[in-house]
Amino acid sequence: MIVIIDYGIGNLRSIEKALLQVSSHVVRTDNPQVIGQASRLILPGVGAFGACIEEVRKRNLELSIMDAVRRDVPFLGVCVGMQMLFESSSEKGDYRGLGLLHGHIKELTPSDPSLKVPHMGWNVVQPVQSNPLLHGLPEQAFCYFAHSFYATETDPEDVIAMTDYGCSIPVAFSRNHVYGVQFHPEKSHHVGLRILSNFATLT
Amino acid sequence: MPLAKRIIPCLDVDQGRVVKGIQFVDLVDAGDPLEQAHVYNQEGADELVFLDITATHEGRGIMRDVVRRTAEQVFIPLTVGGGIRTLEDMREMLHAGADKVAINSAAIKSVDLISECAEAFGAQCVVVAIDMKRDQQGGWEVYTHGGRRFTGIDGLEWAKEAEKRGAGELLVTSMDRDGTQIGYDLELLQKLDDLVQIPVIASGGAGTLEHLRDGLMIGRAHAVLAASMFHFRQVTIKEVKDFLHEAGITVRKVDLK
């Protein structure tokens, strides 16, 4: 059972219907008991980091998440869900993240002034190490991005893919059974569905 | 590598059917939105725009159920517009499966709606749609209510204002060119690119592959939107991508499986 952690922010139907393409058993919930039975966990996120992490904590979901991670349940953070895996974020304040990955979330400031923020649209995700999450992607794997903040001061060992937007930014991570992607696999057509399918079949 | 330029088929929907008009009138049936959405998603469109073109004119809300069922068909970003009047309307569309919402007439009526929506949901999901017609003085004027109502507002000034208020993108339709298949209003696109920092989606007039290329290269648009040439299968999305790639434009190519 793939569990999407629903903490009341945003529309989760997109990610749910994308997961239903690759798995028959997908559940949206904030119930710790159901989360405890998950064989895969997804942490989505849209909007501001602070608002997201506060909702997660308000619902006492941090404990359920940490518990699942301790049991080595494959865990994928998407967009702001990925950002929450890190130690902290400086978006509209100073917020503590889940601390499952080393690094901090900071504002994207491309050196080229013609590059706009948010980084929004289709960009190429370039694997930098072999990882089952990224198996079977085409040579030019375009994915859909919509974000203004990104992960920095990360552990190079955790970074599995980068994207070029004026500079090289890390956009996919893996550490033990914890995964994170900055882009939206549920909006990234074949490439995104392949990544979700890879996640659903991780061994 | 720069972001890929986006190719966006537009579903103009009236009474639950895709239609296509010429200069906003003389509507011709062009199929079922669900089927069209499914095909475009498969073929490699980068985004879809779903516009309920008579919602504002008829004073009713958008057909939520049609939006919801269309959203089920696509794994690419979906922009929905037509009859969006309030923050609540926008929330409803996002919950129905839209990733972005286009506001047009309502933004003219109450400019605060743009900033309210951007504040609530993020600028990335607020698209301000503007329908413009050339005037006698060599400028452009804004029309609302599906092109039925003249506002007297200067098009370029309104574009600038919409950006200032927090629009994430502009979807600009040349009413003079709409449905004519004689090419985008390139001069308008260039003026807009000089004026605003946010992405501009070119709309109105595309009929050939060259038109799409020119909109991107000469008009410097971030995305090109077209309806007739796709709905009536004059070209496929794949042909468009291949052609633009050959012309040296960065596009997302999809290997059809």
Short mmCIF file of C-alpha atoms in Angstrom, two decimals:
data_model
loop_
_atom_site.label_atom_id
_atom_site.label_comp_id
_atom_site.label_asym_id
_atom_site.label_seq_id
_atom_site.Cartn_x
_atom_site.Cartn_y
_atom_site.Cartn_z
CA MET A 1 0.00 0.00 0.00
CA ILE A 2 1.34 3.39 -1.09
CA VAL A 3 0.30 6.04 1.41
CA ILE A 4 0.17 9.73 0.46
CA ILE A 5 0.47 11.79 3.61
CA ASP A 6 -2.44 14.23 3.50
CA TYR A 7 -1.88 17.10 5.90
CA GLY A 8 -4.53 19.37 4.42
CA ILE A 9 -2.46 21.43 2.02
CA GLY A 10 -3.09 21.52 -1.70
CA ASN A 11 -4.77 19.22 -4.13
CA LEU A 12 -3.42 15.69 -3.87
CA ARG A 13 -5.54 14.24 -6.64
CA SER A 14 -2.80 14.78 -9.25
CA ILE A 15 -0.26 12.69 -7.40
CA GLU A 16 -2.88 10.14 -6.42
CA LYS A 17 -4.04 9.57 -9.98
CA ALA A 18 -0.45 9.36 -11.23
CA LEU A 19 0.33 6.73 -8.58
CA LEU A 20 -2.81 4.81 -9.55
CA GLN A 21 -1.20 4.37 -12.97
CA VAL A 22 1.61 2.40 -11.38
CA SER A 23 -0.06 0.77 -8.37
CA SER A 24 -3.55 -0.45 -7.54
CA HIS A 25 -3.41 0.35 -3.84
CA VAL A 26 -3.01 4.05 -3.09
CA VAL A 27 -4.38 5.78 0.00
CA ARG A 28 -4.46 9.42 1.12
CA THR A 29 -4.49 9.88 4.87
CA ASP A 30 -3.24 11.70 7.94
CA ASN A 31 -4.09 8.74 10.18
CA PRO A 32 -0.91 7.54 11.97
CA GLN A 33 -2.25 3.99 12.12
CA VAL A 34 -2.69 3.79 8.35
CA ILE A 35 0.71 5.44 7.84
CA GLY A 36 2.12 2.75 10.11
CA GLN A 37 0.93 0.09 7.65
CA ALA A 38 2.36 1.72 4.53
CA SER A 39 4.78 -0.18 2.32
CA ARG A 40 5.66 3.13 0.59
CA LEU A 41 5.21 6.68 1.86
CA ILE A 42 4.87 9.86 -0.15
CA LEU A 43 5.16 13.34 1.33
CA PRO A 44 3.80 15.93 -1.10
CA GLY A 45 3.94 19.68 -0.60
CA VAL A 46 2.95 22.92 -2.27
CA GLY A 47 3.16 26.54 -1.20
CA ALA A 48 5.35 27.81 1.60
CA PHE A 49 7.70 25.56 3.58
CA GLY A 50 6.65 26.96 6.97
CA ALA A 51 2.95 26.40 6.40
CA CYS A 52 3.61 22.81 5.29
CA ILE A 53 5.90 21.74 8.12
CA GLU A 54 3.65 23.35 10.71
CA GLU A 55 0.67 21.35 9.43
CA VAL A 56 2.74 18.16 9.52
CA ARG A 57 3.72 18.83 13.14
CA LYS A 58 0.26 20.03 14.18
CA ARG A 59 -1.09 16.65 13.15
CA ASN A 60 1.66 14.78 15.01
CA LEU A 61 2.80 13.21 11.76
CA GLU A 62 6.52 13.74 12.34
CA LEU A 63 6.57 10.78 14.72
CA SER A 64 4.80 8.49 12.21
CA ILE A 65 7.19 9.57 9.47
CA MET A 66 10.30 8.99 11.61
CA ASP A 67 8.92 5.64 12.66
CA ALA A 68 8.42 4.56 9.04
CA VAL A 69 11.92 5.74 8.13
CA ARG A 70 13.37 3.70 11.01
CA ARG A 71 11.57 0.65 9.62
CA ASP A 72 13.18 1.34 6.20
CA VAL A 73 9.86 1.98 4.46
CA PRO A 74 10.72 3.67 1.13
CA PHE A 75 9.85 7.34 1.58
CA LEU A 76 9.58 9.95 -1.20
CA GLY A 77 9.27 13.70 -0.72
CA VAL A 78 7.96 15.71 -3.69
CA CYS A 79 8.60 19.45 -4.24
CA VAL A 80 8.08 21.15 -0.84
CA GLY A 81 7.76 17.58 0.49
CA MET A 82 11.36 17.06 -0.67
CA GLN A 83 12.40 20.34 0.91
CA MET A 84 10.98 19.23 4.25
CA LEU A 85 13.42 16.29 4.30
CA PHE A 86 16.28 18.73 4.94
CA GLU A 87 17.47 20.41 8.13
CA SER A 88 16.01 23.87 7.67
CA SER A 89 14.48 26.43 5.34
CA SER A 90 14.81 30.19 5.20
CA GLU A 91 11.58 30.70 3.24
CA LYS A 92 9.61 33.51 4.93
CA GLY A 93 11.34 32.93 8.27
CA ASP A 94 13.48 30.21 9.72
CA TYR A 95 11.98 26.75 9.93
CA ARG A 96 13.32 23.43 11.08
CA GLY A 97 12.77 20.54 8.67
CA LEU A 98 12.67 16.79 9.30
CA GLY A 99 16.46 16.56 9.14
CA LEU A 100 16.52 13.27 7.23
CA LEU A 101 18.97 14.74 4.70
CA HIS A 102 21.86 17.11 5.22
CA GLY A 103 21.36 20.56 3.76
CA HIS A 104 19.29 23.72 3.86
CA ILE A 105 16.55 25.21 1.70
CA LYS A 106 17.41 28.62 0.32
CA GLU A 107 16.06 31.00 -2.27
CA LEU A 108 16.99 30.37 -5.87
CA THR A 109 18.99 33.32 -7.21
CA PRO A 110 20.26 32.60 -10.73
CA SER A 111 23.31 34.67 -11.64
CA ASP A 112 21.87 35.23 -15.12
CA PRO A 113 19.24 37.98 -14.73
CA SER A 114 17.29 36.72 -17.73
CA LEU A 115 16.45 33.53 -15.81
CA LYS A 116 13.21 33.97 -13.98
CA VAL A 117 12.19 32.88 -10.51
CA PRO A 118 10.10 30.80 -9.97
CA HIS A 119 11.93 28.22 -12.03
CA MET A 120 8.81 27.09 -13.83
CA GLY A 121 8.53 24.78 -16.78
CA TRP A 122 10.17 21.72 -18.31
CA ASN A 123 13.86 21.23 -17.64
CA VAL A 124 16.27 18.33 -18.05
CA VAL A 125 16.96 16.12 -15.04
CA GLN A 126 20.51 14.79 -15.36
CA PRO A 127 21.38 11.73 -13.25
CA VAL A 128 24.80 12.03 -11.55
CA GLN A 129 24.87 8.56 -10.07
CA SER A 130 23.12 5.31 -10.71
CA ASN A 131 20.01 4.91 -8.59
CA PRO A 132 16.97 2.65 -8.96
CA LEU A 133 14.64 5.66 -8.69
CA LEU A 134 15.98 6.96 -12.00
CA HIS A 135 16.21 3.70 -13.93
CA GLY A 136 15.01 3.62 -17.51
CA LEU A 137 14.81 7.36 -18.13
CA PRO A 138 15.36 8.69 -21.65
CA GLU A 139 18.63 10.43 -22.48
CA GLN A 140 17.01 13.84 -22.11
CA ALA A 141 14.67 13.42 -19.19
CA PHE A 142 12.50 16.55 -19.10
CA CYS A 143 10.56 17.09 -15.90
CA TYR A 144 8.15 19.80 -14.80
CA PHE A 145 9.38 22.26 -12.17
CA ALA A 146 7.62 25.04 -10.26
CA HIS A 147 9.73 26.32 -7.35
CA SER A 148 11.57 29.37 -6.01
CA PHE A 149 13.64 27.63 -3.31
CA TYR A 150 16.13 24.78 -3.58
CA ALA A 151 18.36 22.52 -1.48
CA THR A 152 21.91 23.69 -0.87
CA GLU A 153 24.88 22.58 1.29
CA THR A 154 23.73 19.05 0.59
CA ASP A 155 25.80 15.88 0.98
CA PRO A 156 27.15 15.02 -2.51
CA GLU A 157 26.62 11.35 -1.74
CA ASP A 158 22.87 11.94 -1.49
CA VAL A 159 22.53 13.80 -4.78
CA ILE A 160 21.36 11.53 -7.60
CA ALA A 161 20.38 14.12 -10.22
CA MET A 162 21.07 17.75 -11.09
CA THR A 163 19.38 20.34 -13.28
CA ASP A 164 20.95 23.30 -14.97
CA TYR A 165 19.25 26.63 -14.38
CA GLY A 166 21.99 29.21 -14.70
CA CYS A 167 23.94 27.01 -12.31
CA SER A 168 23.76 23.35 -11.49
CA ILE A 169 21.17 22.63 -8.81
CA PRO A 170 20.59 19.27 -7.09
CA VAL A 171 17.04 18.10 -7.78
CA ALA A 172 16.88 14.43 -6.78
CA PHE A 173 18.18 12.78 -3.62
CA SER A 174 18.55 9.34 -2.12
CA ARG A 175 19.87 8.27 1.27
CA ASN A 176 19.13 4.72 2.40
CA HIS A 177 15.37 4.46 1.87
CA VAL A 178 14.69 8.20 1.83
CA TYR A 179 14.16 9.85 -1.57
CA GLY A 180 13.31 13.37 -2.65
CA VAL A 181 12.58 15.13 -5.94
CA GLN A 182 12.25 18.87 -6.45
CA PHE A 183 10.21 18.53 -9.66
CA HIS A 184 6.67 17.20 -10.00
CA PRO A 185 6.76 13.60 -11.26
CA GLU A 186 2.95 13.57 -11.32
CA LYS A 187 3.06 16.40 -13.91
CA SER A 188 6.07 15.11 -15.83
CA HIS A 189 4.30 12.78 -18.23
CA HIS A 190 6.10 9.53 -19.18
CA VAL A 191 9.30 10.44 -17.35
CA GLY A 192 7.47 11.24 -14.14
CA LEU A 193 5.33 8.13 -14.31
CA ARG A 194 8.48 6.05 -14.80
CA ILE A 195 10.02 7.56 -11.67
CA LEU A 196 6.86 6.86 -9.68
CA SER A 197 6.78 3.33 -11.05
CA ASN A 198 10.42 2.88 -10.03
CA PHE A 199 9.54 4.09 -6.55
CA ALA A 200 6.57 1.73 -6.36
CA THR A 201 8.74 -1.26 -7.22
CA LEU A 202 11.87 -0.50 -5.17
CA THR A 203 13.13 -3.56 -3.40
CA MET B 1 20.18 24.37 -20.94
CA PRO B 2 17.30 26.85 -20.95
CA LEU B 3 13.79 25.78 -20.09
CA ALA B 4 12.01 24.06 -22.94
CA LYS B 5 9.62 26.23 -24.90
CA ARG B 6 6.11 24.97 -24.31
CA ILE B 7 3.57 23.85 -26.90
CA ILE B 8 0.06 24.25 -25.55
CA PRO B 9 -3.12 23.04 -27.22
CA CYS B 10 -6.10 25.07 -26.09
CA LEU B 11 -9.48 23.51 -25.50
CA ASP B 12 -12.11 26.22 -25.93
CA VAL B 13 -15.14 24.63 -24.36
CA ASP B 14 -18.77 25.62 -24.82
CA GLN B 15 -21.62 23.54 -23.32
CA GLY B 16 -19.15 20.76 -22.54
CA ARG B 17 -17.84 20.47 -26.12
CA VAL B 18 -14.59 21.73 -27.63
CA VAL B 19 -15.39 24.45 -30.15
CA LYS B 20 -13.35 26.71 -32.35
CA GLY B 21 -14.43 30.07 -33.63
CA ILE B 22 -13.04 32.74 -35.88
CA GLN B 23 -12.32 36.03 -34.13
CA PHE B 24 -14.29 34.70 -31.17
CA VAL B 25 -17.52 33.93 -33.08
CA ASP B 26 -18.89 31.37 -35.61
CA LEU B 27 -18.21 28.42 -33.36
CA VAL B 28 -17.58 25.02 -34.95
CA ASP B 29 -17.69 21.77 -32.98
CA ALA B 30 -14.21 20.29 -32.53
CA GLY B 31 -14.81 17.29 -30.33
CA ASP B 32 -14.98 16.01 -26.80
CA PRO B 33 -12.66 17.70 -24.25
CA LEU B 34 -11.86 14.43 -22.49
CA GLU B 35 -10.84 12.69 -25.68
CA GLN B 36 -8.86 15.68 -26.91
CA ALA B 37 -7.07 16.04 -23.57
CA HIS B 38 -6.16 12.37 -23.58
CA VAL B 39 -4.71 12.54 -27.10
CA TYR B 40 -2.69 15.71 -26.44
CA ASN B 41 -1.28 14.26 -23.24
CA GLN B 42 -0.23 11.13 -25.11
CA GLU B 43 1.26 13.02 -28.03
CA GLY B 44 3.56 15.12 -25.88
CA ALA B 45 1.84 18.48 -25.38
CA ASP B 46 3.66 20.36 -22.61
CA GLU B 47 0.60 21.79 -20.99
CA LEU B 48 -3.12 22.08 -21.67
CA VAL B 49 -5.36 25.10 -21.42
CA PHE B 50 -9.06 24.53 -20.84
CA LEU B 51 -11.20 27.64 -21.35
CA ASP B 52 -14.93 27.71 -20.77
CA ILE B 53 -15.42 30.48 -23.31
CA THR B 54 -19.04 31.38 -22.63
CA ALA B 55 -19.08 31.09 -18.82
CA THR B 56 -18.56 34.80 -18.14
CA HIS B 57 -20.79 35.95 -20.97
CA GLU B 58 -23.60 33.68 -19.76
CA GLY B 59 -22.97 34.70 -16.15
CA ARG B 60 -22.51 31.17 -14.89
CA GLY B 61 -19.71 29.25 -13.22
CA ILE B 62 -17.34 26.99 -15.06
CA MET B 63 -18.38 23.38 -15.55
CA ARG B 64 -16.52 21.83 -12.68
CA ASP B 65 -17.40 18.30 -13.58
CA VAL B 66 -16.01 18.62 -17.11
CA VAL B 67 -12.83 20.14 -15.67
CA ARG B 68 -12.51 17.34 -13.15
CA ARG B 69 -12.95 14.62 -15.77
CA THR B 70 -10.56 16.36 -18.16
CA ALA B 71 -7.93 16.64 -15.41
CA GLU B 72 -8.13 12.88 -14.90
CA GLN B 73 -6.82 12.42 -18.45
CA VAL B 74 -3.61 14.40 -18.15
CA PHE B 75 -0.21 14.01 -16.49
CA ILE B 76 1.01 17.42 -17.59
CA PRO B 77 0.10 20.84 -16.17
CA LEU B 78 -3.48 21.94 -16.76
CA THR B 79 -4.62 25.58 -16.82
CA VAL B 80 -8.32 26.26 -16.45
CA GLY B 81 -10.16 29.50 -17.13
CA GLY B 82 -13.54 31.00 -17.92
CA GLY B 83 -15.99 32.40 -15.42
CA ILE B 84 -13.49 32.56 -12.53
CA ARG B 85 -14.69 35.48 -10.41
CA THR B 86 -13.50 34.90 -6.86
CA LEU B 87 -10.81 33.33 -4.73
CA GLU B 88 -13.31 30.60 -3.95
CA ASP B 89 -13.84 29.87 -7.68
CA MET B 90 -10.10 29.54 -8.02
CA ARG B 91 -9.82 27.20 -5.05
CA GLU B 92 -12.59 25.06 -6.52
CA MET B 93 -10.77 24.75 -9.85
CA LEU B 94 -7.51 23.77 -8.17
CA HIS B 95 -9.39 21.11 -6.25
CA ALA B 96 -11.03 19.92 -9.46
CA GLY B 97 -7.55 19.18 -10.77
CA ALA B 98 -6.29 22.40 -12.34
CA ASP B 99 -2.64 23.31 -11.72
CA LYS B 100 -3.09 26.91 -12.77
CA VAL B 101 -6.11 29.14 -13.12
CA ALA B 102 -6.59 31.80 -15.78
CA ILE B 103 -8.49 34.93 -14.87
CA ASN B 104 -9.59 37.50 -17.42
CA SER B 105 -12.74 39.60 -17.09
CA ALA B 106 -12.83 39.35 -13.29
CA ALA B 107 -9.27 40.71 -13.00
CA ILE B 108 -10.30 43.79 -14.99
CA LYS B 109 -13.33 44.26 -12.78
CA SER B 110 -11.34 43.86 -9.58
CA VAL B 111 -7.58 44.06 -9.99
CA ASP B 112 -7.09 42.95 -6.37
CA LEU B 113 -8.23 39.48 -7.38
CA ILE B 114 -4.81 38.87 -8.97
CA SER B 115 -2.87 39.63 -5.80
CA GLU B 116 -5.37 37.79 -3.59
CA CYS B 117 -5.03 34.64 -5.70
CA ALA B 118 -1.23 34.91 -5.90
CA GLU B 119 -1.04 35.38 -2.14
CA ALA B 120 -3.31 32.42 -1.44
CA PHE B 121 -1.99 29.88 -3.94
CA GLY B 122 1.34 31.20 -5.22
CA ALA B 123 2.07 33.26 -8.33
CA GLN B 124 2.97 30.10 -10.26
CA CYS B 125 -0.70 29.16 -10.53
CA VAL B 126 -2.12 32.55 -11.47
CA VAL B 127 -2.39 33.14 -15.20
CA VAL B 128 -3.85 36.44 -16.32
CA ALA B 129 -5.51 36.03 -19.72
CA ILE B 130 -5.85 39.14 -21.84
CA ASP B 131 -7.80 39.49 -25.09
CA MET B 132 -6.50 42.38 -27.17
CA LYS B 133 -7.44 44.08 -30.42
CA ARG B 134 -5.40 46.61 -32.37
CA ASP B 135 -6.72 50.16 -32.26
CA GLN B 136 -6.44 53.07 -34.71
CA GLN B 137 -3.43 54.56 -32.93
CA GLY B 138 -1.15 51.55 -33.40
CA GLY B 139 -1.74 50.22 -29.89
CA TRP B 140 -3.87 47.44 -28.45
CA GLU B 141 -7.06 47.58 -26.44
CA VAL B 142 -8.45 45.09 -23.98
CA TYR B 143 -11.77 43.30 -24.42
CA THR B 144 -13.54 41.14 -21.84
CA HIS B 145 -16.50 38.75 -21.63
CA GLY B 146 -15.13 36.45 -24.31
CA GLY B 147 -14.25 39.38 -26.56
CA ARG B 148 -17.73 40.90 -26.35
CA ARG B 149 -17.03 43.94 -24.20
CA PHE B 150 -14.69 46.81 -25.00
CA THR B 151 -12.96 48.19 -21.93
CA GLY B 152 -11.00 51.17 -23.25
CA ILE B 153 -7.97 49.86 -21.32
CA ASP B 154 -4.56 49.92 -22.98
CA GLY B 155 -3.36 46.35 -23.51
CA LEU B 156 0.31 46.88 -22.77
CA GLU B 157 -0.39 48.89 -19.65
CA TRP B 158 -2.75 46.24 -18.40
CA ALA B 159 -0.12 43.54 -19.01
CA LYS B 160 2.36 45.51 -16.91
CA GLU B 161 -0.19 46.06 -14.17
CA ALA B 162 -1.12 42.35 -14.08
CA GLU B 163 2.54 41.47 -13.59
CA LYS B 164 2.88 44.04 -10.83
CA ARG B 165 -0.15 42.58 -9.06
CA GLY B 166 1.39 39.13 -8.96
CA ALA B 167 0.42 37.26 -12.12
CA GLY B 168 2.73 34.31 -12.74
CA GLU B 169 2.13 34.25 -16.49
CA LEU B 170 0.25 36.13 -19.17
CA LEU B 171 -1.87 34.41 -21.80
CA VAL B 172 -2.28 37.03 -24.50
CA THR B 173 -4.72 36.49 -27.34
CA SER B 174 -4.77 38.68 -30.40
CA MET B 175 -8.45 38.94 -31.28
CA ASP B 176 -7.58 40.19 -34.76
CA ARG B 177 -5.71 36.97 -35.41
CA ASP B 178 -7.85 34.46 -33.49
CA GLY B 179 -8.93 31.58 -35.72
CA THR B 180 -7.53 33.20 -38.87
CA GLN B 181 -4.44 30.98 -39.07
CA ILE B 182 -2.36 33.86 -40.47
CA GLY B 183 0.20 33.84 -37.67
CA TYR B 184 0.62 35.45 -34.26
CA ASP B 185 0.75 39.21 -33.79
CA LEU B 186 4.56 39.25 -33.52
CA GLU B 187 4.83 42.96 -32.90
CA LEU B 188 2.54 42.62 -29.89
CA LEU B 189 4.58 39.71 -28.55
CA GLN B 190 7.86 41.61 -28.88
CA LYS B 191 6.40 44.62 -27.11
CA LEU B 192 5.18 42.39 -24.29
CA ASP B 193 8.55 40.65 -23.95
CA ASP B 194 10.27 44.03 -23.66
CA LEU B 195 7.75 45.12 -21.07
CA VAL B 196 7.29 42.23 -18.63
CA GLN B 197 9.54 39.73 -16.88
CA ILE B 198 6.97 36.94 -16.49
CA PRO B 199 6.41 34.30 -19.20
CA VAL B 200 4.10 35.24 -22.05
CA ILE B 201 1.97 32.61 -23.78
CA ALA B 202 1.25 33.61 -27.38
CA SER B 203 -2.28 32.99 -28.58
CA GLY B 204 -4.37 33.80 -31.63
CA GLY B 205 -3.50 33.15 -35.25
CA ALA B 206 -1.31 30.06 -35.39
CA GLY B 207 -1.92 28.01 -38.52
CA THR B 208 1.42 26.58 -39.58
CA LEU B 209 4.62 25.22 -38.06
CA GLU B 210 6.39 28.40 -39.13
CA HIS B 211 3.92 30.49 -37.15
CA LEU B 212 4.77 28.59 -33.98
CA ARG B 213 8.48 29.00 -34.65
CA ASP B 214 8.11 32.72 -35.32
CA GLY B 215 6.08 33.24 -32.16
CA LEU B 216 8.93 31.72 -30.15
CA MET B 217 11.91 33.10 -32.06
CA ILE B 218 10.72 36.47 -33.34
CA GLY B 219 7.95 37.11 -30.82
CA ARG B 220 10.18 35.75 -28.02
CA ALA B 221 7.18 34.05 -26.37
CA HIS B 222 7.84 31.40 -23.71
CA ALA B 223 5.03 29.23 -24.93
CA VAL B 224 2.78 29.02 -27.96
CA LEU B 225 -0.86 28.18 -27.74
CA ALA B 226 -2.94 26.94 -30.65
CA ALA B 227 -6.34 25.39 -31.15
CA SER B 228 -7.57 24.91 -34.71
CA MET B 229 -4.34 23.54 -36.14
CA PHE B 230 -4.27 20.82 -33.50
CA HIS B 231 -7.98 20.04 -33.16
CA PHE B 232 -8.47 19.47 -36.84
CA ARG B 233 -5.30 17.37 -36.97
CA GLN B 234 -3.51 19.67 -39.42
CA VAL B 235 -0.34 18.83 -37.53
CA THR B 236 0.50 16.58 -34.62
CA ILE B 237 2.37 17.70 -31.52
CA LYS B 238 5.23 15.44 -32.55
CA GLU B 239 5.56 17.16 -35.93
CA VAL B 240 5.64 20.51 -34.15
CA LYS B 241 8.36 19.38 -31.74
CA ASP B 242 10.47 17.88 -34.53
CA PHE B 243 10.18 21.05 -36.60
CA LEU B 244 11.05 23.39 -33.72
CA HIS B 245 13.94 21.18 -32.66
CA GLU B 246 15.34 21.38 -36.20
CA ALA B 247 14.98 25.17 -36.01
CA GLY B 248 17.23 25.15 -32.96
CA ILE B 249 14.56 25.74 -30.32
CA THR B 250 14.74 23.77 -27.05
CA VAL B 251 11.66 21.59 -26.82
CA ARG B 252 10.71 18.56 -24.78
CA LYS B 253 10.67 15.65 -27.19
CA VAL B 254 8.60 12.65 -26.30
CA ASP B 255 9.36 9.17 -27.53
CA LEU B 256 5.95 7.79 -28.31
CA LYS B 257 5.50 4.40 -26.79
#
